[in-house]
Amino acid sequence: MTRVHAFSADDALSDLDATGLVEAYRAGTVSMPEVIDAAIARTEQVDPALGAVAHRAYDRARAEALDPRPGWFAGVPTFVKDNVDVEGMPTQHGADAFRAQPAKTDGDFARMYLATGLVPLGKTQLSEFGFSGAADHVRLGPVRSPWHTDHYAGASSAGSAALVAAGAVPIAHANDGGGSIRIPAAVNGLVGLKPTRGRLAQDRMMREMPVRIVSDGVLTRSVRDTAAFYREAEKVWRNPLLAPIGDITRPGRARLRIAVVTQGIGRDSSPEVRELTLRTAALLEGLGHHVEEIDNPVPASFPDHFVRFWSLLAYVIAKRGRKDYGDTFDPSKLDNLTLGLARHAGRNLHKQPFSIAVLRASRRVAAQHRQAYDVTLTPTLATETPRVGHLRPDQDYDEIMTRLMDWVAFTPLQNATGEPAISLPLATTAAGLPHGMMLGAGAGREARLLGLAYELEEAVGWPRIHDSADAAKAVS
């Protein structure tokens, strides 16, 4: 097993999470310039093996370290996924089909994100327009897991996840239209919370979708960092239609009704993943929660409707690319997955209104489920993390889709319902790879999920890439 990380570096970052770094700044034990320089050095150390960085903005980061913007996270290094606009940086969307120019202004999300004080070192690689469950690029190659570089780092936020897991930065931006906060968290031993729809500021393109399936968020190595990010983000921008999450700093006290589902939507999880999920269920029961295994309440037809809508996004890109991305846009340079999705949408345009209606109606199914259960436990993914090449974007579209659907059989539901869900590094496979467990709750219930996440983190701890002895503490 080839692991890649920078935690062994004797520098200002040490093994601090973002909250620990804030505390170190306040104590005066480290300075912002030396932390930013350490993060840059670590990124350059690990990225040749990981392929995670899409754009470097090191000079800007060094300048910000000397004159930091205000915010609780002031001086904490981060990366932004390369599908949101950051002033002065190109937004390439993981694609070769056009040449992006530097953005003239921050997008709505980046404006909120950076107002917390975070310092961007650049942007991270993603799958083409975020469509694949693996960031694998025909020209550039894959983003690899730092836990085992023969495996993918998972989903379109793979670049951000790989850098956080490898210790280059403690926190990074991710977004999730079918699981791309939760999937990379699951395969990289991280905490990944997809928030309630509308919880954070979003760029206009995301807001204008017929079903707002995409949510922005962060990937971190600790529950307290994720909780602190949402607390600070709410100080910058808050949706008046949602009750605030607030400052969640400790385990919740309520004993919860937890449903356990090991069957994916239209797919079964592997025997190993099912067993890992049941062990996590036993852990929750041992902590005093009421746990009940149930069949998946979601109709088996749901994936067909989700893929149909997902493919519509590719269809719009293929048809409107020149208008949206400029005169350099060449649809012939799109990869086989994007082109296949666009063809699928074109053949099924007449069915699109029904699929949109089904996705919108999924909120009612979810609300009915929440009458009986406070939280639902599932594996984040149905099978172990694929090896590099399994989801290569230049292979046949039908083959890619079959393999994707066999793996990503749990996460898309919350993108349709708009409910929050969090992936936690609660399991380790027999091969020694992290395998996240997902906890979902009703809309607006992020505080409940964070309280439960704190409880689980205290109970078992998370495996650490630089300390194999700790891996035995996880549910495995």
Coordinates of C-alpha atoms in Angstrom, one line a residue:
M1 CA 0.0 0.0 0.0
T2 CA 1.4 3.4 -1.1
R3 CA 0.4 6.2 1.3
V4 CA 1.3 9.8 0.6
H5 CA 1.2 12.5 3.2
A6 CA 3.1 15.4 4.6
F7 CA 2.4 15.1 8.3
S8 CA 6.0 14.1 8.9
A9 CA 7.2 17.6 8.0
D10 CA 8.7 19.6 10.9
D11 CA 6.9 22.9 10.2
A12 CA 4.3 25.3 11.5
L13 CA 1.4 23.2 10.4
S14 CA 2.3 20.1 12.4
D15 CA -0.8 17.9 12.5
L16 CA -3.1 20.8 13.6
D17 CA -6.7 20.9 12.3
A18 CA -8.1 24.4 11.3
T19 CA -9.4 25.1 14.8
G20 CA -6.0 24.1 16.3
L21 CA -4.3 26.5 13.9
V22 CA -6.6 29.3 15.0
E23 CA -5.7 28.6 18.6
A24 CA -2.0 28.5 17.7
Y25 CA -2.3 31.9 16.0
R26 CA -3.9 33.4 19.1
A27 CA -1.3 31.9 21.3
G28 CA 1.4 33.4 19.1
T29 CA 3.2 30.0 18.7
V30 CA 3.1 30.3 14.8
S31 CA 2.8 33.1 12.3
M32 CA 0.6 33.3 9.3
P33 CA 3.5 33.7 6.8
E34 CA 5.2 30.5 8.1
V35 CA 2.0 28.6 8.0
I36 CA 1.2 29.6 4.5
D37 CA 4.7 28.7 3.4
A38 CA 4.4 25.3 5.1
A39 CA 1.1 24.6 3.4
I40 CA 2.6 25.5 0.0
A41 CA 5.6 23.3 0.6
R42 CA 3.4 20.4 1.7
T43 CA 1.2 20.8 -1.4
E44 CA 4.2 20.7 -3.7
Q45 CA 5.5 17.6 -1.8
V46 CA 2.4 15.5 -2.2
D47 CA 0.8 16.8 -5.4
P48 CA 3.1 15.0 -7.9
A49 CA 1.7 11.7 -6.5
L50 CA -1.9 12.9 -6.1
G51 CA -2.7 15.1 -9.1
A52 CA -5.0 17.3 -6.9
V53 CA -4.1 20.9 -7.8
A54 CA -5.7 22.6 -10.8
H55 CA -4.4 26.1 -10.3
R56 CA -1.7 27.6 -8.0
A57 CA -2.1 31.0 -6.5
Y58 CA 0.8 31.0 -4.1
D59 CA 2.0 34.6 -4.5
R60 CA -1.5 35.8 -3.7
A61 CA -1.6 33.5 -0.6
R62 CA 1.7 34.8 0.6
A63 CA 0.5 38.4 0.2
E64 CA -2.7 37.7 2.1
A65 CA -0.6 36.1 5.0
L66 CA 1.1 39.5 5.4
D67 CA -2.2 41.4 5.3
P68 CA -5.0 38.9 6.2
R69 CA -8.6 39.7 5.8
P70 CA -10.7 39.5 9.0
G71 CA -12.6 36.4 10.0
W72 CA -12.4 33.6 12.6
F73 CA -10.3 31.5 10.2
A74 CA -7.9 34.4 9.3
G75 CA -4.7 32.9 8.0
V76 CA -5.9 29.3 7.7
P77 CA -4.8 27.9 4.3
T78 CA -7.4 26.3 2.1
F79 CA -8.1 25.4 -1.5
V80 CA -11.2 26.1 -3.6
K81 CA -12.7 23.5 -6.0
D82 CA -12.3 24.6 -9.6
N83 CA -16.0 25.0 -10.4
V84 CA -16.7 28.2 -8.5
D85 CA -15.3 31.6 -9.4
V86 CA -12.5 33.2 -7.4
E87 CA -11.4 36.6 -8.5
G88 CA -8.1 36.4 -10.5
M89 CA -8.2 32.6 -10.9
P90 CA -9.6 30.7 -14.0
T91 CA -12.6 28.4 -13.5
Q92 CA -11.8 25.4 -15.8
H93 CA -14.4 22.9 -14.4
G94 CA -12.0 20.1 -15.0
A95 CA -12.6 20.3 -18.8
D96 CA -10.4 20.6 -21.8
A97 CA -13.2 21.8 -24.0
F98 CA -12.4 25.5 -23.5
R99 CA -9.8 27.9 -22.1
A100 CA -10.9 29.7 -19.0
Q101 CA -9.9 33.3 -18.3
P102 CA -9.3 34.6 -14.8
A103 CA -12.6 35.4 -13.1
K104 CA -13.3 39.1 -12.8
T105 CA -15.0 38.8 -9.4
D106 CA -15.6 36.3 -6.7
G107 CA -18.8 34.2 -7.1
D108 CA -21.4 34.3 -4.4
F109 CA -20.1 31.2 -2.7
A110 CA -16.4 32.2 -2.8
R111 CA -17.3 35.7 -1.4
M112 CA -18.9 34.1 1.6
Y113 CA -16.3 31.4 2.0
L114 CA -13.3 33.7 1.9
A115 CA -15.0 36.2 4.2
T116 CA -14.5 33.7 7.0
G117 CA -10.8 34.5 6.8
L118 CA -9.6 31.4 4.9
V119 CA -6.6 31.9 2.6
P120 CA -6.8 30.2 -0.8
L121 CA -3.6 28.6 -2.2
G122 CA -5.3 27.9 -5.5
K123 CA -8.0 25.6 -6.9
T124 CA -8.4 21.8 -7.0
Q125 CA -9.0 19.3 -9.7
L126 CA -12.4 17.7 -10.4
S127 CA -14.0 15.4 -12.9
E128 CA -15.2 17.1 -16.1
F129 CA -18.0 19.5 -15.0
G130 CA -18.3 17.3 -11.9
F131 CA -20.2 14.5 -13.6
S132 CA -18.2 11.5 -12.6
G133 CA -17.7 9.8 -9.2
A134 CA -14.0 9.8 -9.9
A135 CA -11.8 12.8 -10.9
D136 CA -10.1 11.1 -13.8
H137 CA -9.0 13.2 -16.7
V138 CA -8.2 12.0 -20.2
R139 CA -5.1 14.2 -20.5
L140 CA -4.1 14.9 -16.9
G141 CA -4.9 11.5 -15.4
P142 CA -6.7 10.7 -12.1
V143 CA -6.7 12.3 -8.7
R144 CA -5.4 9.6 -6.4
S145 CA -6.1 8.7 -2.8
P146 CA -3.3 9.5 -0.4
W147 CA -4.3 6.4 1.5
H148 CA -3.4 4.2 -1.4
T149 CA -2.4 5.8 -4.7
D150 CA -3.7 2.9 -6.7
H151 CA -7.2 4.0 -5.8
Y152 CA -9.3 7.1 -6.6
A153 CA -9.7 10.0 -4.2
G154 CA -13.4 9.9 -5.0
A155 CA -16.0 12.1 -6.8
S156 CA -15.6 15.5 -8.2
S157 CA -14.3 17.1 -5.0
A158 CA -11.4 14.6 -5.1
G159 CA -8.7 17.2 -5.3
S160 CA -9.8 19.0 -2.2
A161 CA -10.2 15.7 -0.3
A162 CA -6.8 14.4 -1.3
L163 CA -5.0 17.6 -0.1
V164 CA -6.8 17.7 3.3
A165 CA -6.3 14.0 3.9
A166 CA -2.6 14.2 3.0
G167 CA -2.1 17.1 5.4
A168 CA -1.4 19.9 2.9
V169 CA -4.2 22.0 4.3
P170 CA -6.7 21.4 7.1
I171 CA -9.9 22.4 5.3
A172 CA -10.9 22.8 1.7
H173 CA -14.0 23.6 -0.3
A174 CA -16.2 20.9 -1.9
N175 CA -19.6 20.7 -3.4
D176 CA -22.1 18.0 -3.8
G177 CA -24.6 17.4 -6.7
G178 CA -24.7 13.6 -6.3
G179 CA -22.4 12.9 -3.4
S180 CA -19.2 14.9 -4.0
I181 CA -18.8 16.2 -0.5
R182 CA -19.6 12.8 1.1
I183 CA -17.9 10.4 -1.3
P184 CA -14.4 12.0 -1.1
A185 CA -14.9 12.2 2.6
A186 CA -15.7 8.5 2.7
V187 CA -12.7 7.3 0.8
N188 CA -10.2 9.7 2.3
G189 CA -11.0 9.3 6.0
L190 CA -12.6 12.8 6.3
V191 CA -15.6 14.5 7.7
G192 CA -18.0 15.7 4.9
L193 CA -21.3 17.4 5.6
K194 CA -23.7 18.1 2.7
P195 CA -25.9 20.8 4.2
T196 CA -29.6 21.5 3.8
R197 CA -30.5 23.0 0.5
G198 CA -30.1 26.7 0.7
R199 CA -28.0 26.7 3.8
L200 CA -25.0 28.5 2.2
A201 CA -24.7 31.2 -0.4
Q202 CA -24.4 29.7 -3.9
D203 CA -23.4 30.9 -7.4
R204 CA -26.2 31.8 -9.7
M205 CA -25.8 28.8 -12.0
M206 CA -26.4 26.5 -9.0
R207 CA -29.4 28.5 -7.8
E208 CA -31.1 28.4 -11.2
M209 CA -31.3 24.6 -11.6
P210 CA -34.9 23.3 -11.9
V211 CA -34.1 21.1 -8.9
R212 CA -31.3 22.6 -6.8
I213 CA -29.4 19.4 -6.3
V214 CA -26.0 21.0 -5.6
S215 CA -24.8 22.1 -2.2
D216 CA -21.5 23.7 -1.3
G217 CA -19.5 22.8 1.9
V218 CA -16.1 21.8 3.2
L219 CA -14.0 18.7 3.8
T220 CA -12.1 18.5 7.1
R221 CA -10.3 16.1 9.4
S222 CA -12.4 16.8 12.5
V223 CA -16.0 17.4 13.5
R224 CA -15.1 20.6 15.3
D225 CA -13.7 22.1 12.1
T226 CA -16.8 21.3 10.1
A227 CA -19.0 22.7 12.9
A228 CA -16.8 25.9 13.2
F229 CA -17.1 26.5 9.4
Y230 CA -20.9 26.5 9.5
R231 CA -20.9 28.7 12.6
E232 CA -18.7 31.2 10.9
A233 CA -20.4 31.0 7.5
E234 CA -23.7 31.9 9.2
K235 CA -22.1 35.1 10.5
V236 CA -21.4 36.1 6.9
W237 CA -24.6 34.9 5.1
R238 CA -27.7 33.2 6.5
N239 CA -30.8 31.9 4.9
P240 CA -33.8 33.4 6.8
L241 CA -35.9 30.4 5.9
L242 CA -33.7 28.1 7.9
A243 CA -33.1 28.1 11.6
P244 CA -29.4 28.7 12.3
I245 CA -27.1 25.8 13.1
G246 CA -25.4 27.7 15.8
D247 CA -22.3 26.9 17.7
I248 CA -22.2 23.1 18.1
T249 CA -19.2 22.1 20.2
R250 CA -20.1 18.9 22.0
P251 CA -22.1 15.6 21.6
G252 CA -25.9 15.8 21.5
R253 CA -27.7 14.5 24.6
A254 CA -30.9 13.2 22.9
R255 CA -31.1 9.4 22.3
L256 CA -32.2 9.1 18.7
R257 CA -34.4 6.8 16.6
I258 CA -32.0 5.6 13.9
A259 CA -33.0 3.6 10.8
V260 CA -30.3 1.4 9.3
V261 CA -30.4 0.8 5.5
T262 CA -27.8 -1.4 3.8
Q263 CA -29.6 -1.7 0.5
G264 CA -28.7 1.0 -2.1
I265 CA -31.3 2.5 -4.3
G266 CA -31.6 -0.2 -7.0
R267 CA -28.3 -1.7 -6.0
D268 CA -27.1 -3.8 -3.0
S269 CA -24.1 -3.0 -1.0
S270 CA -21.2 -5.5 -1.0
P271 CA -21.2 -8.1 1.8
E272 CA -18.2 -6.4 3.4
V273 CA -19.8 -2.9 3.3
R274 CA -23.1 -4.3 4.7
E275 CA -21.1 -5.9 7.6
L276 CA -19.3 -2.6 8.3
T277 CA -22.6 -0.8 8.4
L278 CA -24.1 -3.2 10.8
R279 CA -21.0 -2.8 13.1
T280 CA -21.6 0.9 13.0
A281 CA -25.2 0.3 13.9
A282 CA -24.2 -1.8 16.8
L283 CA -21.9 1.0 18.0
L284 CA -24.8 3.5 17.9
E285 CA -27.0 1.0 19.8
G286 CA -24.3 0.6 22.4
L287 CA -24.3 4.4 22.9
G288 CA -28.0 4.2 23.8
H289 CA -29.7 5.0 20.6
H290 CA -32.7 3.1 19.3
V291 CA -31.6 1.3 16.1
E292 CA -33.7 -0.5 13.7
E293 CA -32.8 -2.1 10.3
I294 CA -35.3 -1.4 7.6
D295 CA -35.7 -1.9 3.8
N296 CA -34.8 1.1 1.7
P297 CA -38.0 3.2 1.4
V298 CA -36.9 4.9 -1.8
P299 CA -38.5 3.4 -5.0
A300 CA -36.1 1.5 -7.2
S301 CA -36.9 3.8 -10.1
F302 CA -35.3 6.8 -8.4
P303 CA -31.9 6.4 -10.0
D304 CA -33.4 6.5 -13.5
H305 CA -35.0 9.8 -12.8
F306 CA -31.9 11.2 -11.1
V307 CA -29.6 10.2 -14.0
R308 CA -32.1 11.7 -16.5
F309 CA -32.0 15.0 -14.7
W310 CA -28.2 14.8 -14.2
S311 CA -27.8 14.2 -17.9
L312 CA -29.8 17.4 -18.7
L313 CA -27.0 19.4 -17.1
A314 CA -24.6 17.8 -19.6
Y315 CA -27.0 18.5 -22.5
V316 CA -27.1 22.2 -21.6
I317 CA -23.3 22.4 -21.4
A318 CA -22.9 20.7 -24.8
K319 CA -25.6 23.0 -26.4
R320 CA -24.8 26.3 -24.7
G321 CA -21.1 25.8 -24.1
R322 CA -19.9 28.6 -26.5
K323 CA -22.3 31.1 -25.0
D324 CA -21.5 30.1 -21.4
Y325 CA -17.7 29.4 -21.7
G326 CA -16.6 31.6 -24.6
D327 CA -15.6 31.2 -28.3
T328 CA -12.9 28.6 -27.5
F329 CA -15.5 26.0 -26.4
D330 CA -15.3 22.9 -28.6
P331 CA -17.8 20.1 -27.7
S332 CA -15.8 17.5 -29.5
K333 CA -13.3 17.8 -26.7
L334 CA -15.8 16.8 -24.0
D335 CA -15.1 13.3 -22.5
N336 CA -17.2 10.2 -23.1
L337 CA -19.2 10.5 -19.9
T338 CA -20.3 14.1 -20.6
L339 CA -21.1 13.4 -24.2
G340 CA -23.0 10.2 -23.3
L341 CA -25.0 12.0 -20.7
A342 CA -25.9 14.7 -23.2
R343 CA -27.0 12.1 -25.7
H344 CA -29.1 10.4 -23.0
A345 CA -30.8 13.7 -22.2
G346 CA -31.4 14.4 -25.8
R347 CA -33.2 11.1 -26.3
N348 CA -35.3 11.7 -23.2
L349 CA -36.2 15.3 -23.2
H350 CA -39.9 14.5 -23.4
K351 CA -39.6 12.6 -20.1
Q352 CA -37.7 15.3 -18.3
P353 CA -40.7 17.1 -16.8
F354 CA -41.8 13.8 -15.1
S355 CA -38.4 13.1 -13.7
I356 CA -38.1 16.7 -12.3
A357 CA -41.5 16.2 -10.7
V358 CA -40.4 12.8 -9.2
L359 CA -37.2 14.4 -7.7
R360 CA -39.2 17.3 -6.2
A361 CA -41.7 14.8 -4.8
S362 CA -38.9 12.9 -3.0
R363 CA -39.2 15.6 -0.3
R364 CA -42.6 14.1 0.7
V365 CA -41.2 10.6 0.9
A366 CA -38.4 11.9 3.1
A367 CA -40.8 13.8 5.3
Q368 CA -42.9 10.7 5.8
H369 CA -39.7 8.7 6.7
R370 CA -38.7 11.4 9.3
Q371 CA -42.0 10.9 11.2
A372 CA -40.6 7.5 12.3
Y373 CA -36.9 8.1 12.4
D374 CA -34.6 11.0 13.5
V375 CA -31.6 9.8 11.6
T376 CA -30.8 7.2 8.9
L377 CA -27.6 5.3 8.8
T378 CA -26.3 3.9 5.5
P379 CA -22.9 3.3 4.1
T380 CA -21.7 6.3 2.0
L381 CA -20.8 4.0 -0.9
A382 CA -22.0 0.5 -1.8
T383 CA -18.6 -1.0 -2.5
E384 CA -14.9 -0.4 -1.7
T385 CA -13.1 2.5 -3.5
P386 CA -12.4 1.5 -7.1
R387 CA -8.8 1.2 -8.4
V388 CA -7.6 3.9 -10.8
G389 CA -8.8 3.1 -14.3
H390 CA -12.1 1.6 -13.3
L391 CA -14.0 4.9 -14.1
R392 CA -11.7 6.1 -16.8
P393 CA -13.5 8.8 -18.8
D394 CA -12.4 7.5 -22.3
Q395 CA -14.2 4.2 -22.0
D396 CA -17.7 3.3 -23.2
Y397 CA -20.4 5.5 -21.7
D398 CA -22.7 2.6 -20.8
E399 CA -19.8 0.8 -19.0
I400 CA -18.9 4.0 -17.0
M401 CA -22.5 4.5 -16.0
T402 CA -23.0 0.9 -14.9
R403 CA -19.8 1.0 -12.8
L404 CA -20.8 4.4 -11.3
M405 CA -24.3 3.3 -10.3
D406 CA -22.9 0.1 -8.7
W407 CA -20.7 2.3 -6.5
V408 CA -22.7 5.5 -5.9
A409 CA -26.0 3.9 -4.7
F410 CA -26.8 5.9 -1.6
T411 CA -25.7 9.6 -1.8
P412 CA -28.0 11.1 -4.6
L413 CA -31.1 10.9 -2.5
Q414 CA -30.3 13.9 -0.3
N415 CA -29.4 15.9 -3.4
A416 CA -33.0 15.5 -4.5
T417 CA -34.7 15.9 -1.1
G418 CA -32.5 18.8 0.0
E419 CA -31.9 17.1 3.4
P420 CA -28.5 17.2 5.1
A421 CA -26.2 14.2 5.4
I422 CA -22.7 13.7 6.8
S423 CA -20.1 11.0 6.0
L424 CA -17.9 10.1 8.9
P425 CA -14.7 7.9 8.8
L426 CA -16.2 5.1 10.9
A427 CA -15.1 2.1 9.0
T428 CA -12.0 0.6 7.4
T429 CA -12.1 -2.2 4.8
A430 CA -10.0 -5.4 5.0
A431 CA -7.7 -3.8 2.5
G432 CA -7.0 -0.9 4.9
L433 CA -8.9 1.7 3.0
P434 CA -11.2 4.2 4.8
H435 CA -14.9 3.6 4.1
G436 CA -17.3 6.3 5.3
M437 CA -20.6 5.8 7.0
M438 CA -23.4 8.3 6.2
L439 CA -25.9 9.7 8.6
G440 CA -28.9 11.6 7.2
A441 CA -31.5 13.8 9.0
G442 CA -34.4 16.0 8.2
A443 CA -34.1 19.4 6.5
G444 CA -32.5 21.9 8.8
R445 CA -31.1 19.3 11.2
E446 CA -27.4 19.8 10.7
A447 CA -27.0 20.5 14.5
R448 CA -28.4 17.0 15.2
L449 CA -25.9 15.4 12.8
L450 CA -23.0 17.4 14.2
G451 CA -23.9 16.4 17.7
L452 CA -24.1 12.8 16.8
A453 CA -20.8 13.1 14.9
Y454 CA -19.1 14.5 18.0
E455 CA -20.4 11.6 20.0
L456 CA -19.0 9.0 17.5
E457 CA -15.7 10.8 17.2
E458 CA -15.3 10.7 21.0
A459 CA -16.3 7.0 21.1
V460 CA -13.9 5.6 18.5
G461 CA -11.7 8.4 17.0
W462 CA -10.9 8.6 13.4
P463 CA -8.1 6.6 11.6
R464 CA -5.2 8.9 10.8
I465 CA -3.2 8.4 7.7
H466 CA 0.1 9.1 9.5
D467 CA -0.6 6.9 12.5
S468 CA -1.6 3.4 11.5
A469 CA -2.0 2.3 15.1
D470 CA -5.0 4.6 15.4
A471 CA -6.7 2.8 12.5
A472 CA -7.5 -0.1 14.8
K473 CA -9.8 2.3 16.9
A474 CA -12.2 2.7 14.0
V475 CA -15.1 0.3 13.4
S476 CA -13.5 -2.2 11.2

